[in-house]
Amino acid sequence: MASSKQRQRAQQARQAEKRAQRQAAKRAHRQRLWGVIALFTVLALVGAFVVAALINDNAPEDDAAAGACPAGVEEARDDYELADPSVAEDRTWTVTLKACSGDTEADIVLELDGESAPQAVASFVTLAQGGYFDGTGCHRLVTEGIHVLQCGDPTFTGSGSPGYSFGPIENAPENDVYPEGTVAMARRGGDAKSMGSQFFLVYEESTIPSDAAGGYTVFGTITSGLDFVQAVADAGAADGAPDGAPATPVTIEGVETQ
């Protein structure tokens, strides 16, 4: 029979063996844990490089998209009321059209004659201050016979209006000649009281014959930005037509008045 000391030494040996097993298990667990952490670290680094590469690859396209001119709206805005001519205050107004076309932005600065065309100026200024023209496109470019860029129709159809029309014609030239830089109101043929929101910018001197209703209301001139309009005209109308939507779309992003 084993003595008590022998039994004690045997128990101590068993305890020491168990401690060694537990320590070995802990070391193995730590090794597995660090292996997993190392794997995730490598995967994270690889993922970061991939994302960075994708961002760099897409950067030129994103930059191009950021610099591109937003398309004009195509919606009815026909709940406006005609302003009284007195709003024009018989003075000169400075109006800035914040325009863009392709990747080009420009300020088209207009000087409006509130004394010679009070009703047209009152209407235009009031619409501008009410955000009517914001985000609208210029729907028509004419490059033969006459030379004009027509804007002011949110529906982009040529028939949109602010919900009202007015007349009579104001300040039309007696000789039917509209100098370069003229800003005039568009209207239906033969109808002197069909003016609304649509206007045209003359980028090259044009003779526009009067019809049964008369000429066209001239209410301002372009004092800056005519080169931008000319560049749009140089690009021509869509499909090479002499009269149609500009090949390079034009959007009026906003309007400032003073």
CSV table of C-alpha atoms in Angstrom, one decimal:
chain,number,residue,atom,x,y,z
A,1,MET,CA,0.0,0.0,0.0
A,2,ALA,CA,1.3,3.5,-1.0
A,3,SER,CA,2.2,5.8,1.8
A,4,SER,CA,0.5,9.1,2.4
A,5,LYS,CA,3.5,11.0,1.0
A,6,GLN,CA,3.4,8.9,-2.2
A,7,ARG,CA,-0.3,9.6,-2.6
A,8,GLN,CA,0.4,13.3,-2.1
A,9,ARG,CA,3.2,13.4,-4.7
A,10,ALA,CA,1.0,11.5,-7.2
A,11,GLN,CA,-1.9,14.1,-6.7
A,12,GLN,CA,0.5,17.0,-7.1
A,13,ALA,CA,1.8,15.4,-10.3
A,14,ARG,CA,-1.7,15.0,-11.7
A,15,GLN,CA,-2.5,18.7,-10.8
A,16,ALA,CA,0.7,19.8,-12.4
A,17,GLU,CA,-0.2,17.9,-15.6
A,18,LYS,CA,-3.7,19.4,-15.6
A,19,ARG,CA,-2.3,22.9,-15.2
A,20,ALA,CA,0.1,22.2,-18.1
A,21,GLN,CA,-2.8,21.1,-20.2
A,22,ARG,CA,-4.9,24.2,-19.4
A,23,GLN,CA,-1.9,26.5,-20.2
A,24,ALA,CA,-1.3,24.6,-23.5
A,25,ALA,CA,-5.0,25.0,-24.4
A,26,LYS,CA,-4.9,28.7,-23.6
A,27,ARG,CA,-1.8,29.2,-25.8
A,28,ALA,CA,-3.5,27.3,-28.6
A,29,HIS,CA,-6.6,29.5,-28.2
A,30,ARG,CA,-4.6,32.7,-28.2
A,31,GLN,CA,-2.8,31.6,-31.3
A,32,ARG,CA,-6.0,30.9,-33.1
A,33,LEU,CA,-7.4,34.2,-32.0
A,34,TRP,CA,-4.4,36.2,-33.3
A,35,GLY,CA,-4.6,34.2,-36.5
A,36,VAL,CA,-8.2,35.3,-37.0
A,37,ILE,CA,-7.4,38.9,-36.2
A,38,ALA,CA,-4.5,38.9,-38.6
A,39,LEU,CA,-6.7,37.5,-41.3
A,40,PHE,CA,-9.4,40.2,-40.8
A,41,THR,CA,-6.7,42.9,-40.8
A,42,VAL,CA,-5.3,41.7,-44.1
A,43,LEU,CA,-8.9,41.5,-45.6
A,44,ALA,CA,-9.6,45.0,-44.3
A,45,LEU,CA,-6.5,46.4,-45.9
A,46,VAL,CA,-7.2,44.7,-49.2
A,47,GLY,CA,-10.8,46.1,-49.1
A,48,ALA,CA,-9.5,49.6,-48.4
A,49,PHE,CA,-7.2,49.4,-51.4
A,50,VAL,CA,-10.0,48.1,-53.6
A,51,VAL,CA,-12.4,50.9,-52.5
A,52,ALA,CA,-9.7,53.5,-53.0
A,53,ALA,CA,-9.1,52.1,-56.5
A,54,LEU,CA,-12.8,52.2,-57.3
A,55,ILE,CA,-13.0,55.8,-56.0
A,56,ASN,CA,-10.1,56.9,-58.1
A,57,ASP,CA,-11.4,55.1,-61.2
A,58,ASN,CA,-14.8,56.7,-60.8
A,59,ALA,CA,-13.5,60.2,-59.9
A,60,PRO,CA,-13.3,61.6,-63.4
A,61,GLU,CA,-16.8,60.4,-64.2
A,62,ASP,CA,-18.1,61.9,-60.9
A,63,ASP,CA,-16.3,65.2,-61.5
A,64,ALA,CA,-17.7,65.3,-65.0
A,65,ALA,CA,-21.2,64.7,-63.7
A,66,ALA,CA,-20.8,67.4,-61.1
A,67,GLY,CA,-19.7,69.9,-63.8
A,68,ALA,CA,-22.5,68.9,-66.2
A,69,CYS,CA,-25.4,71.3,-66.8
A,70,PRO,CA,-28.6,69.9,-65.2
A,71,ALA,CA,-31.4,69.2,-67.5
A,72,GLY,CA,-34.2,71.8,-67.6
A,73,VAL,CA,-37.6,71.0,-66.0
A,74,GLU,CA,-40.6,70.0,-68.1
A,75,GLU,CA,-43.5,71.0,-66.0
A,76,ALA,CA,-46.4,73.4,-66.0
A,77,ARG,CA,-46.1,76.5,-63.9
A,78,ASP,CA,-49.4,78.2,-64.7
A,79,ASP,CA,-50.6,79.6,-61.4
A,80,TYR,CA,-49.1,83.1,-61.6
A,81,GLU,CA,-50.9,86.4,-61.8
A,82,LEU,CA,-50.1,89.3,-64.1
A,83,ALA,CA,-48.3,92.1,-62.3
A,84,ASP,CA,-49.5,95.7,-62.7
A,85,PRO,CA,-47.3,97.8,-65.0
A,86,SER,CA,-46.5,100.1,-62.1
A,87,VAL,CA,-44.2,97.3,-60.7
A,88,ALA,CA,-41.7,98.2,-63.4
A,89,GLU,CA,-41.4,101.6,-61.7
A,90,ASP,CA,-40.5,103.4,-65.0
A,91,ARG,CA,-36.8,102.6,-64.3
A,92,THR,CA,-34.0,100.4,-65.6
A,93,TRP,CA,-33.7,96.9,-64.1
A,94,THR,CA,-30.6,94.7,-64.1
A,95,VAL,CA,-31.4,91.1,-64.4
A,96,THR,CA,-28.9,88.2,-64.4
A,97,LEU,CA,-29.8,84.9,-65.9
A,98,LYS,CA,-27.6,82.2,-64.3
A,99,ALA,CA,-27.3,79.9,-67.3
A,100,CYS,CA,-25.4,76.8,-68.3
A,101,SER,CA,-24.9,74.7,-71.3
A,102,GLY,CA,-22.8,71.5,-71.4
A,103,ASP,CA,-20.0,72.1,-69.0
A,104,THR,CA,-20.1,75.9,-69.4
A,105,GLU,CA,-21.7,78.3,-67.0
A,106,ALA,CA,-22.3,82.0,-67.6
A,107,ASP,CA,-24.2,85.0,-66.4
A,108,ILE,CA,-26.4,86.6,-69.1
A,109,VAL,CA,-26.9,90.1,-67.8
A,110,LEU,CA,-29.9,92.0,-69.1
A,111,GLU,CA,-30.8,95.6,-68.8
A,112,LEU,CA,-34.6,95.9,-68.8
A,113,ASP,CA,-36.4,99.2,-69.8
A,114,GLY,CA,-39.2,99.6,-67.4
A,115,GLU,CA,-40.1,103.0,-68.9
A,116,SER,CA,-40.5,101.9,-72.6
A,117,ALA,CA,-42.1,98.5,-71.9
A,118,PRO,CA,-43.6,98.7,-68.4
A,119,GLN,CA,-46.1,95.8,-68.7
A,120,ALA,CA,-43.5,93.4,-70.1
A,121,VAL,CA,-40.8,94.3,-67.6
A,122,ALA,CA,-43.3,94.2,-64.7
A,123,SER,CA,-44.4,90.7,-65.8
A,124,PHE,CA,-40.8,89.4,-66.3
A,125,VAL,CA,-39.4,90.8,-63.1
A,126,THR,CA,-42.3,89.5,-61.0
A,127,LEU,CA,-42.0,86.0,-62.6
A,128,ALA,CA,-38.2,86.0,-62.0
A,129,GLN,CA,-38.6,87.0,-58.4
A,130,GLY,CA,-41.2,84.3,-57.9
A,131,GLY,CA,-38.8,81.6,-59.2
A,132,TYR,CA,-40.8,81.0,-62.4
A,133,PHE,CA,-37.7,80.7,-64.6
A,134,ASP,CA,-35.5,78.7,-62.2
A,135,GLY,CA,-34.4,75.4,-63.7
A,136,THR,CA,-36.1,76.0,-67.0
A,137,GLY,CA,-34.6,75.3,-70.4
A,138,CYS,CA,-34.4,77.3,-73.6
A,139,HIS,CA,-36.5,75.3,-76.0
A,140,ARG,CA,-35.9,77.0,-79.4
A,141,LEU,CA,-33.0,78.1,-81.4
A,142,VAL,CA,-33.4,79.7,-84.9
A,143,THR,CA,-30.3,79.9,-87.0
A,144,GLU,CA,-31.6,80.8,-90.5
A,145,GLY,CA,-33.7,83.9,-91.5
A,146,ILE,CA,-33.7,85.2,-88.0
A,147,HIS,CA,-31.1,84.5,-85.2
A,148,VAL,CA,-32.7,84.0,-81.8
A,149,LEU,CA,-32.6,81.8,-78.7
A,150,GLN,CA,-36.1,81.5,-77.2
A,151,CYS,CA,-36.6,80.7,-73.5
A,152,GLY,CA,-39.1,81.0,-70.7
A,153,ASP,CA,-41.3,78.0,-71.2
A,154,PRO,CA,-41.2,75.5,-68.3
A,155,THR,CA,-43.0,72.9,-70.3
A,156,PHE,CA,-40.4,73.0,-73.1
A,157,THR,CA,-43.1,72.7,-75.6
A,158,GLY,CA,-43.4,76.2,-76.9
A,159,SER,CA,-46.9,76.6,-75.6
A,160,GLY,CA,-46.3,77.0,-71.9
A,161,SER,CA,-47.5,80.1,-70.0
A,162,PRO,CA,-47.6,81.4,-66.5
A,163,GLY,CA,-51.4,81.2,-66.5
A,164,TYR,CA,-52.0,84.5,-68.1
A,165,SER,CA,-51.4,86.5,-71.2
A,166,PHE,CA,-51.1,90.2,-71.9
A,167,GLY,CA,-50.9,92.9,-74.5
A,168,PRO,CA,-50.8,95.2,-76.3
A,169,ILE,CA,-47.3,95.2,-77.9
A,170,GLU,CA,-44.9,97.7,-76.5
A,171,ASN,CA,-41.8,99.4,-77.9
A,172,ALA,CA,-41.6,97.4,-81.2
A,173,PRO,CA,-39.1,98.7,-83.7
A,174,GLU,CA,-40.7,100.6,-86.6
A,175,ASN,CA,-38.3,99.1,-89.2
A,176,ASP,CA,-38.7,95.5,-88.0
A,177,VAL,CA,-34.9,95.3,-87.3
A,178,TYR,CA,-33.9,93.8,-84.0
A,179,PRO,CA,-30.2,94.5,-83.2
A,180,GLU,CA,-27.8,92.0,-81.8
A,181,GLY,CA,-28.4,91.8,-78.0
A,182,THR,CA,-32.1,92.6,-78.1
A,183,VAL,CA,-34.4,91.0,-75.6
A,184,ALA,CA,-38.0,90.7,-76.7
A,185,MET,CA,-41.3,89.0,-75.9
A,186,ALA,CA,-42.4,86.0,-77.9
A,187,ARG,CA,-46.1,85.8,-78.9
A,188,ARG,CA,-48.5,83.9,-81.2
A,189,GLY,CA,-48.6,85.1,-84.8
A,190,GLY,CA,-51.3,87.8,-85.3
A,191,ASP,CA,-52.2,88.0,-81.6
A,192,ALA,CA,-51.0,91.1,-79.9
A,193,LYS,CA,-52.4,90.0,-76.5
A,194,SER,CA,-50.8,86.5,-76.4
A,195,MET,CA,-47.6,87.4,-74.5
A,196,GLY,CA,-46.8,85.5,-71.3
A,197,SER,CA,-43.5,84.3,-70.1
A,198,GLN,CA,-41.6,83.4,-73.3
A,199,PHE,CA,-38.9,85.7,-74.5
A,200,PHE,CA,-36.1,85.6,-77.1
A,201,LEU,CA,-32.5,86.7,-77.1
A,202,VAL,CA,-31.3,88.1,-80.5
A,203,TYR,CA,-27.6,86.9,-80.9
A,204,GLU,CA,-27.2,88.4,-84.4
A,205,GLU,CA,-29.1,91.4,-85.9
A,206,SER,CA,-32.4,90.1,-87.4
A,207,THR,CA,-35.2,91.5,-89.4
A,208,ILE,CA,-38.4,90.0,-88.1
A,209,PRO,CA,-41.4,91.1,-90.2
A,210,SER,CA,-44.4,92.5,-88.5
A,211,ASP,CA,-47.7,90.6,-88.9
A,212,ALA,CA,-51.3,91.7,-88.6
A,213,ALA,CA,-50.8,92.3,-84.9
A,214,GLY,CA,-47.6,94.4,-85.4
A,215,GLY,CA,-44.0,93.8,-84.2
A,216,TYR,CA,-42.6,92.3,-81.0
A,217,THR,CA,-42.2,93.9,-77.6
A,218,VAL,CA,-38.6,94.9,-77.0
A,219,PHE,CA,-38.1,95.2,-73.3
A,220,GLY,CA,-34.3,95.0,-72.8
A,221,THR,CA,-30.8,94.4,-74.1
A,222,ILE,CA,-28.0,92.0,-73.3
A,223,THR,CA,-25.1,93.8,-71.6
A,224,SER,CA,-23.0,90.7,-70.8
A,225,GLY,CA,-23.0,87.1,-71.8
A,226,LEU,CA,-23.8,87.4,-75.4
A,227,ASP,CA,-20.8,85.3,-76.2
A,228,PHE,CA,-22.4,82.4,-74.3
A,229,VAL,CA,-25.6,82.7,-76.4
A,230,GLN,CA,-23.5,82.9,-79.6
A,231,ALA,CA,-21.6,79.7,-78.6
A,232,VAL,CA,-24.9,77.9,-78.2
A,233,ALA,CA,-26.0,79.2,-81.6
A,234,ASP,CA,-22.7,78.1,-83.2
A,235,ALA,CA,-23.4,74.5,-82.0
A,236,GLY,CA,-26.7,74.7,-83.9
A,237,ALA,CA,-30.1,73.2,-83.4
A,238,ALA,CA,-30.7,69.5,-82.8
A,239,ASP,CA,-30.3,67.3,-85.9
A,240,GLY,CA,-28.9,70.2,-87.8
A,241,ALA,CA,-32.3,71.8,-88.2
A,242,PRO,CA,-32.5,75.6,-88.8
A,243,ASP,CA,-35.2,75.9,-86.2
A,244,GLY,CA,-35.5,73.6,-83.1
A,245,ALA,CA,-34.2,72.7,-79.7
A,246,PRO,CA,-30.5,73.7,-79.2
A,247,ALA,CA,-28.1,70.9,-79.9
A,248,THR,CA,-26.4,71.8,-76.7
A,249,PRO,CA,-29.2,72.2,-74.2
A,250,VAL,CA,-29.4,75.4,-72.2
A,251,THR,CA,-30.7,75.7,-68.7
A,252,ILE,CA,-31.5,78.8,-66.7
A,253,GLU,CA,-30.6,77.7,-63.2
A,254,GLY,CA,-31.7,80.9,-61.5
A,255,VAL,CA,-32.4,84.6,-62.0
A,256,GLU,CA,-31.3,87.6,-59.9
A,257,THR,CA,-33.0,91.0,-60.2
A,258,GLN,CA,-32.0,94.5,-59.0
